[in-house]
Amino acid sequence: GEDVEQSLFLSVREGDSSVINCTYTDSSSTYLYWYKQEPGAGLQLLTYIFSNMDMKQDQRLTVLLNKKDKHLSLRIADTQTGDSAIYFCAERGGRRALTFGSGTRLQVQP
Amino acid sequence: GAVVSQHPSRVICKSGTSVKIECRSLDFQATTMFWYRQFPKQSLMLMATSNEGSKATYEQGVEKDKFLINHASLTLSTLTVTSAHPEDSSFYICSASRREDAYEQYFGPGTRLTVT
């Protein structure tokens, strides 16, 4: 079945860039997503990328997709303390439901 | 934008009772809604896919008689946890798609269920 993996924790200093990595196994993935979850809250869609794209940039966010290696990354430029949260990578393959990674907890130190 | 609400946001119930959680798409029609479950500090696990006017499709290992799903209209799906036990305590999140094969799913804010 589908599997999505992420590192569990990342700590950066305020103002630095953060890079969160994700790998997936489903070769039929059509869309890949990054969601943000703050404590006790639901999921906020940050960005998504279609599988035929290599890169997508949206303000401080840059998504890179290496389809050959099934590797997805999210770069947050000029990371702020408000960016501290859990970031989930998710993929959508043949069916419409999403498969989520385990989440990466981003801690931004002042 | 598309908004999905859930009600209640938080519920505490006693063991053996049933709890109903509502998921509503406020400004769009959702042909498909999904129910996920999230344990503390863990990822979201899909429980079932709910299609308007038809029976829900449950994931392997999810008891359909325990987690009753009803998608009665294009804007409302309900999840009823029957005869709840403490191990059912979790964060339940729904999402909705505007139409089939839409790339985007809109997530509700989640419902935290605590069974005492």
mmCIF file of C-alpha atoms in Angstrom, chain B residues 7-109:
data_model
loop_
_atom_site.group_PDB
_atom_site.id
_atom_site.type_symbol
_atom_site.label_atom_id
_atom_site.label_comp_id
_atom_site.label_asym_id
_atom_site.label_seq_id
_atom_site.Cartn_x
_atom_site.Cartn_y
_atom_site.Cartn_z
ATOM 1 C CA HIS B 7 -19.813 20.034 15.502
ATOM 2 C CA PRO B 8 -19.146 19.643 18.316
ATOM 3 C CA SER B 9 -15.546 20.777 18.560
ATOM 4 C CA ARG B 10 -15.088 18.936 21.817
ATOM 5 C CA VAL B 11 -17.163 16.273 23.537
ATOM 6 C CA ILE B 12 -16.800 14.192 26.665
ATOM 7 C CA CYS B 13 -19.013 11.171 27.094
ATOM 8 C CA LYS B 14 -19.308 8.155 29.337
ATOM 9 C CA SER B 15 -18.390 4.635 28.278
ATOM 10 C CA GLY B 16 -21.236 2.836 26.592
ATOM 11 C CA THR B 17 -22.945 5.911 25.220
ATOM 12 C CA SER B 18 -23.083 7.010 21.583
ATOM 13 C CA VAL B 19 -21.783 10.265 20.173
ATOM 14 C CA LYS B 20 -22.658 11.924 16.880
ATOM 15 C CA ILE B 21 -20.235 14.225 15.093
ATOM 16 C CA GLU B 22 -21.418 16.406 12.238
ATOM 17 C CA CYS B 23 -19.386 17.570 9.271
ATOM 18 C CA ARG B 24 -20.848 20.311 7.100
ATOM 19 C CA SER B 25 -19.664 21.993 3.943
ATOM 20 C CA LEU B 26 -20.885 25.542 4.436
ATOM 21 C CA ASP B 27 -20.574 27.117 1.024
ATOM 22 C CA PHE B 28 -20.247 24.270 -1.438
ATOM 23 C CA GLN B 29 -21.729 20.912 -2.250
ATOM 24 C CA ALA B 30 -19.587 17.972 -1.298
ATOM 25 C CA THR B 31 -20.226 14.777 -3.173
ATOM 26 C CA THR B 32 -17.571 13.053 -1.109
ATOM 27 C CA MET B 33 -16.533 13.470 2.485
ATOM 28 C CA PHE B 34 -13.745 11.672 4.283
ATOM 29 C CA TRP B 35 -13.406 10.836 7.963
ATOM 30 C CA TYR B 36 -9.964 10.660 9.527
ATOM 31 C CA ARG B 37 -8.817 9.823 12.996
ATOM 32 C CA GLN B 38 -5.732 11.251 14.632
ATOM 33 C CA PHE B 39 -4.152 9.883 17.784
ATOM 34 C CA PRO B 40 -1.976 12.206 19.902
ATOM 35 C CA LYS B 41 1.257 13.103 18.171
ATOM 36 C CA GLN B 42 0.438 10.825 15.279
ATOM 37 C CA SER B 43 -0.681 11.168 11.720
ATOM 38 C CA LEU B 44 -4.182 11.133 10.301
ATOM 39 C CA MET B 45 -5.561 7.748 9.421
ATOM 40 C CA LEU B 46 -8.414 7.446 6.976
ATOM 41 C CA MET B 47 -11.411 5.724 8.507
ATOM 42 C CA ALA B 48 -13.965 5.874 5.730
ATOM 43 C CA THR B 49 -15.077 7.587 2.562
ATOM 44 C CA SER B 50 -18.607 8.905 2.562
ATOM 45 C CA ASN B 51 -20.516 9.463 -0.673
ATOM 46 C CA GLU B 52 -23.822 11.292 -0.716
ATOM 47 C CA GLY B 53 -26.744 8.935 -1.062
ATOM 48 C CA SER B 54 -24.767 5.729 -0.814
ATOM 49 C CA LYS B 55 -23.118 3.577 1.815
ATOM 50 C CA ALA B 56 -19.768 4.610 3.171
ATOM 51 C CA THR B 57 -16.621 2.726 2.237
ATOM 52 C CA TYR B 58 -14.662 1.742 5.318
ATOM 53 C CA GLU B 59 -10.939 1.178 5.550
ATOM 54 C CA GLN B 60 -9.618 -2.170 6.621
ATOM 55 C CA GLY B 61 -9.795 -2.590 10.351
ATOM 56 C CA VAL B 62 -12.489 0.037 10.910
ATOM 57 C CA GLU B 63 -15.673 -1.443 12.355
ATOM 58 C CA LYS B 64 -18.618 -0.195 10.333
ATOM 59 C CA ASP B 65 -21.081 -1.130 13.070
ATOM 60 C CA LYS B 66 -19.168 0.909 15.598
ATOM 61 C CA PHE B 67 -18.516 3.970 13.445
ATOM 62 C CA LEU B 68 -21.774 4.699 11.653
ATOM 63 C CA ILE B 69 -21.511 7.152 8.792
ATOM 64 C CA ASN B 70 -24.443 8.830 7.121
ATOM 65 C CA HIS B 71 -24.062 11.230 4.202
ATOM 66 C CA ALA B 72 -27.660 12.296 3.849
ATOM 67 C CA SER B 73 -27.169 15.447 1.814
ATOM 68 C CA LEU B 74 -24.567 17.209 -0.279
ATOM 69 C CA THR B 75 -23.598 19.371 2.671
ATOM 70 C CA LEU B 76 -23.769 17.062 5.661
ATOM 71 C CA SER B 77 -22.079 13.860 6.773
ATOM 72 C CA THR B 78 -22.336 12.445 10.275
ATOM 73 C CA LEU B 79 -20.131 10.031 12.165
ATOM 74 C CA THR B 80 -21.714 8.250 15.116
ATOM 75 C CA VAL B 81 -19.428 6.453 17.529
ATOM 76 C CA THR B 82 -21.638 3.781 19.068
ATOM 77 C CA SER B 83 -21.092 2.277 22.508
ATOM 78 C CA ALA B 84 -18.005 4.395 22.973
ATOM 79 C CA HIS B 85 -15.044 3.117 24.965
ATOM 80 C CA PRO B 86 -11.995 4.988 26.290
ATOM 81 C CA GLU B 87 -9.890 3.649 23.407
ATOM 82 C CA ASP B 88 -12.194 5.557 21.028
ATOM 83 C CA SER B 89 -10.917 8.801 22.508
ATOM 84 C CA SER B 90 -9.253 10.628 19.661
ATOM 85 C CA PHE B 91 -9.313 13.642 17.366
ATOM 86 C CA TYR B 92 -11.732 13.077 14.503
ATOM 87 C CA ILE B 93 -11.304 15.205 11.401
ATOM 88 C CA CYS B 94 -13.494 15.303 8.321
ATOM 89 C CA SER B 95 -12.711 16.651 4.896
ATOM 90 C CA ALA B 96 -14.826 17.358 1.856
ATOM 91 C CA SER B 97 -14.284 17.480 -1.868
ATOM 92 C CA ARG B 98 -16.275 19.703 -4.175
ATOM 93 C CA ARG B 99 -16.649 16.989 -6.742
ATOM 94 C CA GLU B 100 -15.163 13.674 -7.589
ATOM 95 C CA ASP B 101 -11.468 13.695 -8.400
ATOM 96 C CA ALA B 102 -11.057 17.251 -7.235
ATOM 97 C CA TYR B 103 -7.451 17.891 -6.238
ATOM 98 C CA GLU B 104 -8.287 19.750 -3.112
ATOM 99 C CA GLN B 105 -9.852 18.534 0.078
ATOM 100 C CA TYR B 106 -11.108 21.016 2.597
ATOM 101 C CA PHE B 107 -10.612 19.975 6.183
ATOM 102 C CA GLY B 108 -12.835 20.651 9.137
ATOM 103 C CA PRO B 109 -11.388 21.921 12.422
#
